[in-house]
XYZ file of C-alpha atoms in Angstrom:
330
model
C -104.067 -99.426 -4.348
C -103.515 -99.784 -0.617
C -99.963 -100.165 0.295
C -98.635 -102.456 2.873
C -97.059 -99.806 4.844
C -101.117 -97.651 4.890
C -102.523 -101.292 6.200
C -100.308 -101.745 8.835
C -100.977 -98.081 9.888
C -104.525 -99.044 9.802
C -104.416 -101.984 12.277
C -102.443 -100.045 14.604
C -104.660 -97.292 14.406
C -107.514 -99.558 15.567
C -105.923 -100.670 18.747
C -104.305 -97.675 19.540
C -107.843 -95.809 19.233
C -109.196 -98.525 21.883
C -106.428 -97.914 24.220
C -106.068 -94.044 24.416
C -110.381 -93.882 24.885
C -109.567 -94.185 28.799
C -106.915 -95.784 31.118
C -109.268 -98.677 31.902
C -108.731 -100.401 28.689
C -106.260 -103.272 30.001
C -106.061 -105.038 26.777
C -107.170 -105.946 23.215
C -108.086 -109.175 21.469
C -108.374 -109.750 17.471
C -107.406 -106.270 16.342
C -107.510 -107.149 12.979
C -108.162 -104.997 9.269
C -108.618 -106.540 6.191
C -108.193 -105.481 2.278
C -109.953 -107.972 -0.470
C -109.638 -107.576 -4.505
C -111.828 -110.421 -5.642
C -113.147 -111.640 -9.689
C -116.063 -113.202 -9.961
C -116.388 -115.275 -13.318
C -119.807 -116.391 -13.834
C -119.715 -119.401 -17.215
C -121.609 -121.888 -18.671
C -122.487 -124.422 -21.250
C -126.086 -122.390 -22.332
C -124.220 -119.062 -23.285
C -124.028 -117.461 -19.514
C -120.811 -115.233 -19.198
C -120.730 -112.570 -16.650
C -117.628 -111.011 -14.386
C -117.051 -108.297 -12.959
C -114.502 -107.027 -9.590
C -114.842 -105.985 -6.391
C -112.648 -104.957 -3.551
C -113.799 -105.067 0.188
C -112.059 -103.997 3.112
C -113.162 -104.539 6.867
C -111.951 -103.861 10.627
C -112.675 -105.123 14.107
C -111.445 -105.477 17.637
C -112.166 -106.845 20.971
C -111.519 -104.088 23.735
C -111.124 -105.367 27.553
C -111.819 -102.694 30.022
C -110.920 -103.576 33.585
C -111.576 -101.873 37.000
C -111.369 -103.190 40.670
C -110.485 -106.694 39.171
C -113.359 -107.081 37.367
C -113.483 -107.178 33.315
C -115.288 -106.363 30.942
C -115.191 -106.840 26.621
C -116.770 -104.656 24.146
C -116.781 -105.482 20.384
C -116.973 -103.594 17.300
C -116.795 -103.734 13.490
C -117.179 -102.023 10.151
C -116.787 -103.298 6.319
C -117.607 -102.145 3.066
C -116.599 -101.986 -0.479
C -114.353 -98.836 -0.354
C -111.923 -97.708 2.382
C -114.319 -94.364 3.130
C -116.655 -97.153 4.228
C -114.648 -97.533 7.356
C -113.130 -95.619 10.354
C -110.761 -97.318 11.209
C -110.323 -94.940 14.356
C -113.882 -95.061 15.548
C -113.699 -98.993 15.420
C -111.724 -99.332 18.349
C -112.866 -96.200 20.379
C -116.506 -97.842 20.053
C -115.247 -101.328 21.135
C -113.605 -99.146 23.963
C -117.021 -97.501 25.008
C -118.982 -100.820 24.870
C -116.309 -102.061 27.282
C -116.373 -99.283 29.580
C -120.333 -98.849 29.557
C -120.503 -102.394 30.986
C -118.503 -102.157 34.007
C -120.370 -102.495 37.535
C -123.012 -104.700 35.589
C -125.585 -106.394 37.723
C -128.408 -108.768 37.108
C -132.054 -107.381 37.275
C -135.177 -108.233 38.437
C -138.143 -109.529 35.546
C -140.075 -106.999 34.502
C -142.106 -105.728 31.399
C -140.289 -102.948 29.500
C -139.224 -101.235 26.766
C -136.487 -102.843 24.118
C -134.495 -101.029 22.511
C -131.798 -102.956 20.187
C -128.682 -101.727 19.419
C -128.213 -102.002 14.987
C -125.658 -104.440 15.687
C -128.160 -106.891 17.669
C -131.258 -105.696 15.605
C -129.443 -106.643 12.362
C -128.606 -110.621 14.191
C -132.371 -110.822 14.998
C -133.003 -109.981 10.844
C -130.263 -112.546 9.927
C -132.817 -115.095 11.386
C -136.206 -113.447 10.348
C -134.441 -113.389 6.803
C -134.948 -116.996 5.885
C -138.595 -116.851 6.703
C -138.234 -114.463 3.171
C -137.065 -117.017 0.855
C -139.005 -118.642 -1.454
C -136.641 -121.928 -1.123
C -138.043 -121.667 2.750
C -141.761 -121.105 1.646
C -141.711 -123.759 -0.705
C -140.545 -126.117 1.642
C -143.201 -125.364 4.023
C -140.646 -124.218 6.471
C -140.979 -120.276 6.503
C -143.875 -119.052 8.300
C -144.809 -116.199 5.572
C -146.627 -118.980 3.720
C -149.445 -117.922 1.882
C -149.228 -114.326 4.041
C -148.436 -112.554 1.025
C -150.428 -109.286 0.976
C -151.180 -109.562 4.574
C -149.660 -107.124 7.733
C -147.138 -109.651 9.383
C -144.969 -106.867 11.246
C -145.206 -103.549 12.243
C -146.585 -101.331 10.393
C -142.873 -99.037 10.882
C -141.178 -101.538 9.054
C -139.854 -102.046 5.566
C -137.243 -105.111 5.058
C -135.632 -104.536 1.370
C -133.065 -106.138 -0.577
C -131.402 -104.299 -2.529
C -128.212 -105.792 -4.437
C -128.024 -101.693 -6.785
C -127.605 -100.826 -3.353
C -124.639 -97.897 -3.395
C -121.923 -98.566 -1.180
C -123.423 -101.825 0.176
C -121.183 -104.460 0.745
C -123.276 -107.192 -1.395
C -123.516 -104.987 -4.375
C -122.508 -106.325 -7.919
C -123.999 -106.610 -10.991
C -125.469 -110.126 -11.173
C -126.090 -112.709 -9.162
C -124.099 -116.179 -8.751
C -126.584 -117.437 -11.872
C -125.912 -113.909 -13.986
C -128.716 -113.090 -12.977
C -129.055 -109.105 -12.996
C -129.590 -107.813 -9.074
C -132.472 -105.124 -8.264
C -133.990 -103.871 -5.568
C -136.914 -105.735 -4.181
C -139.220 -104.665 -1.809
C -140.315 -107.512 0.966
C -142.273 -105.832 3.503
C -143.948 -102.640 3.142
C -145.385 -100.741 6.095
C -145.730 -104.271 7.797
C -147.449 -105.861 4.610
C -145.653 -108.920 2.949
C -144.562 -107.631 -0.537
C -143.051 -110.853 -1.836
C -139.971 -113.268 -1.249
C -136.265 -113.438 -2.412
C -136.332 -115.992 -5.095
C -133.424 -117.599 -7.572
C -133.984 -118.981 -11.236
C -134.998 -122.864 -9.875
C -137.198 -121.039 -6.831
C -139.226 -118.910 -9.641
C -139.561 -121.193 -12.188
C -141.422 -123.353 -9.596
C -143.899 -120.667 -9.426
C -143.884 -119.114 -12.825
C -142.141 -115.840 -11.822
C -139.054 -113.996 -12.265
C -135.607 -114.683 -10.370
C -135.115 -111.693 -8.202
C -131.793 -111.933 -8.666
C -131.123 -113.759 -5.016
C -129.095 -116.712 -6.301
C -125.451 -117.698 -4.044
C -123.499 -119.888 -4.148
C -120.642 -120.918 -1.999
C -118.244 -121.918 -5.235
C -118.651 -123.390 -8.636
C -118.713 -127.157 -7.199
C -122.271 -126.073 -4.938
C -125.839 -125.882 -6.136
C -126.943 -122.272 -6.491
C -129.234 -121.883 -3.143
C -131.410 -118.252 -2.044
C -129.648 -115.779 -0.102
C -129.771 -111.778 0.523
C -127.863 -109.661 -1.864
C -127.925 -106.014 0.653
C -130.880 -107.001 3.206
C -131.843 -104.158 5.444
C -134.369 -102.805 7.749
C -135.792 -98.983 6.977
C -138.996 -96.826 7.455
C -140.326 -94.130 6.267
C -140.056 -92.143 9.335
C -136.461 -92.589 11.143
C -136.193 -90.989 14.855
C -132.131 -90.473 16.130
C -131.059 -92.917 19.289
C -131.098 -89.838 21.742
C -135.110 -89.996 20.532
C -135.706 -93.382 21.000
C -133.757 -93.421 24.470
C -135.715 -90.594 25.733
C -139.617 -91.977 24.832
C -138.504 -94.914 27.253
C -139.907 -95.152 30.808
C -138.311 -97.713 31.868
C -136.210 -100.529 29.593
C -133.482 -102.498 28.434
C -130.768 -100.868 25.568
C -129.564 -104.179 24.705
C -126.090 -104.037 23.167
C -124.778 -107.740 23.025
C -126.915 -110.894 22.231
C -125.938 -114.563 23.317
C -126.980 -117.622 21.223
C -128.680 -116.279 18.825
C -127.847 -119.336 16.518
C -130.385 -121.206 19.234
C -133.365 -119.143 17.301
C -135.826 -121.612 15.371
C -136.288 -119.376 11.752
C -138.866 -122.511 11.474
C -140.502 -121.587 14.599
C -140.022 -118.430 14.826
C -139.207 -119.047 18.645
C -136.476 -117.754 20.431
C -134.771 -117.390 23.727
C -131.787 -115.463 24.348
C -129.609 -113.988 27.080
C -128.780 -110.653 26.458
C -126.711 -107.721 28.252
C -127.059 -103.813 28.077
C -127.897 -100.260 29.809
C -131.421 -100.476 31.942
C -132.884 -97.107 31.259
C -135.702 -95.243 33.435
C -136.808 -91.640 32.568
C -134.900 -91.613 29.055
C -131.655 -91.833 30.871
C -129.241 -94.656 31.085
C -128.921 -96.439 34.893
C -126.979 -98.582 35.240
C -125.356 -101.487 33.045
C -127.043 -104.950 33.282
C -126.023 -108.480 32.685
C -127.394 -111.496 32.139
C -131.119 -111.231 31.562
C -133.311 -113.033 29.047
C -135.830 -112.080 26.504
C -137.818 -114.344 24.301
C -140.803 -114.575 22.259
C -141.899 -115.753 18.914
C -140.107 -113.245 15.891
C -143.600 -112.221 13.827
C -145.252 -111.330 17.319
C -141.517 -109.652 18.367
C -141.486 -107.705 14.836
C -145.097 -106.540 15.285
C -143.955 -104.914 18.563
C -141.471 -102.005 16.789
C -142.249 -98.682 17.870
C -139.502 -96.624 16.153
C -136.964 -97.200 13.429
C -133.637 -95.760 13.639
C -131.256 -93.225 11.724
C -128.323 -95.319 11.913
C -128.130 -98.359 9.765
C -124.973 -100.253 9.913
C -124.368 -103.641 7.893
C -122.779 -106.331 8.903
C -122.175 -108.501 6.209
C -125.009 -108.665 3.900
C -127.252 -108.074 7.124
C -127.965 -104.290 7.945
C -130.264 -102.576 10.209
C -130.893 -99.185 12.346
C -131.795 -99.442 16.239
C -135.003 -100.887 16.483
C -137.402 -99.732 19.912
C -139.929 -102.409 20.566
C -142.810 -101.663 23.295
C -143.627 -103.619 26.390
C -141.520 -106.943 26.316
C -141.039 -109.250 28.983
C -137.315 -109.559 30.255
C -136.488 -111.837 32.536
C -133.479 -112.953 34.767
């Protein structure tokens, strides 16, 4: 029920939050809101007829901050299924902050530290450990949870659920792109495999149930496996200011480069990331261009805390994770 007039208020108010956060903030790139109203019509020749409607609404910015002629972006974004989903203020006043944070950044020297991921980056790294938890993957020999089922293969602070009743989550609907019904399944438990995501062609291989994890890009594609709402959460959940202040010494990595270069066959990955060192609990100073890398199982088994503040992007979401001791390099 969005009016033109309320969206174009909305946009505005995303780049005009980005500019009045401080005087630094040169310019914006990409300001942009969206507004979706969307039927899905799910038919077929065996009986299958499912619909239902869903609206979707999303915002995001690029912020530039600049200061003794050096520059400096920050990004942000926020989406969901109803327009209480999203500030559209805080949107650009966070892109603002990332900006700002990361002016003076300087390179640092390899060392062995704490790393603690920002949700935005954590929720990247779970976009690749996520095909490692479909069946498709597993039956194709290409996911390394093969024949790990009941076994610890993260830490024991981590459980990785799909959940497509999720409320509010921006995958949630009824049924999947087979009319299948969606539930929640639970994939990891306290570190222990659970199961896998599977669809109707996945399951029958194996003689079990579709899990209701069937997508599908349109009606002319082959339904494939995919995550419906797939998030990161633990029983016990500690605030950032928590996890900041149990570091010694660290990285608070808040932007990742090439992540698409991770092997979810592998499992390797190397990646050049940016951020705030911290030493004490307090942040330092802001740092660019180090490296961290490692294989993800061995990565996921080093999570030390889970955090409070679980943000999706897309059907991705996670909290901040804190990982101990990890090599980062220059």
């Amino acid at each position: 029920s969005i009016t033109e007039t309320d969206a174009i208020e909305k946009a505005l108010l995303v780049e005009q939050s980005a500019f009045t956060a401080d005087k630094k903030i040169k310019k914006t790139r990409n300001a942009e809101v969206s507004f979706y109203e969307s039927e899905t019509l799910i038919v077929n020749s065996k009986g299958v007829l499912q619909s239902y409607r869903s609206t979707f609404c999303s915002a995001h910015i690029m912020a530039v901050a600049e200061d003794r002629g050096e520059a400096q972006m920050g990004w942000d974004y926020q989406g969901g299924m109803f327009l209480s989903d999203v500030s559209f203020k805080d949107v650009g006043a966070v892109a603002a902050k990332r900006a700002l944070g990361m002016l003076g950044a300087r390179k640092t020297n390899p060392v062995k530290g704490h790393v603690l991921l920002e949700n935005l980056v954590a929720a990247e790294f779970l976009s690749v450990f996520s095909s490692m938890l479909s069946s498709e993957a597993v039956q194709k020999g290409k996911s390394l949870l093969k024949d790990r089922r009941g076994s610890k293969v993260v830490s024991d602070r981590l459980d990785i659920i799909d959940d497509g009743l999720l409320e509010h989550g921006p995958g949630t609907r009824a049924v999947d792109d087979e009319g299948v019904p969606v539930r929640r399944n639970v994939l990891i438990k306290n570190g222990v495999l659970q199961g896998f995501m599977y669809n109707s062609y996945t399951a029958k291989k194996e003689g079990v149930k579709s899990t209701g994890n069937a997508v599908r890009g349109g009606y002319s594609s082959l339904p494939s496996v995919g995550p419906s709402n797939l998030f990161i959460t633990s029983e016990k959940r500690l605030s950032f200011d928590d996890m900041l202040g149990s570091m010694d010494k660290g990285l608070f990595v808040t932007e990742a480069m090439g992540m698409h270069t991770a092997n979810p066959i592998s499992g390797e990955f190397s990646i050049g990331v940016s951020g705030l060192w911290v030493e004490g609990g307090k942040i330092v100073f802001p740092v660019k261009e180090a490296v961290i890398s490692g294989g993800l199982l061995d990565f996921f088994g080093k999570v030390e805390a889970v955090g409070d503040d679980m943000r999706f992007y897309g059907s991705i979401g996670s909290p901040g994770l804190l990982f101990s001791e990890t090599d980062i390099s220059a």
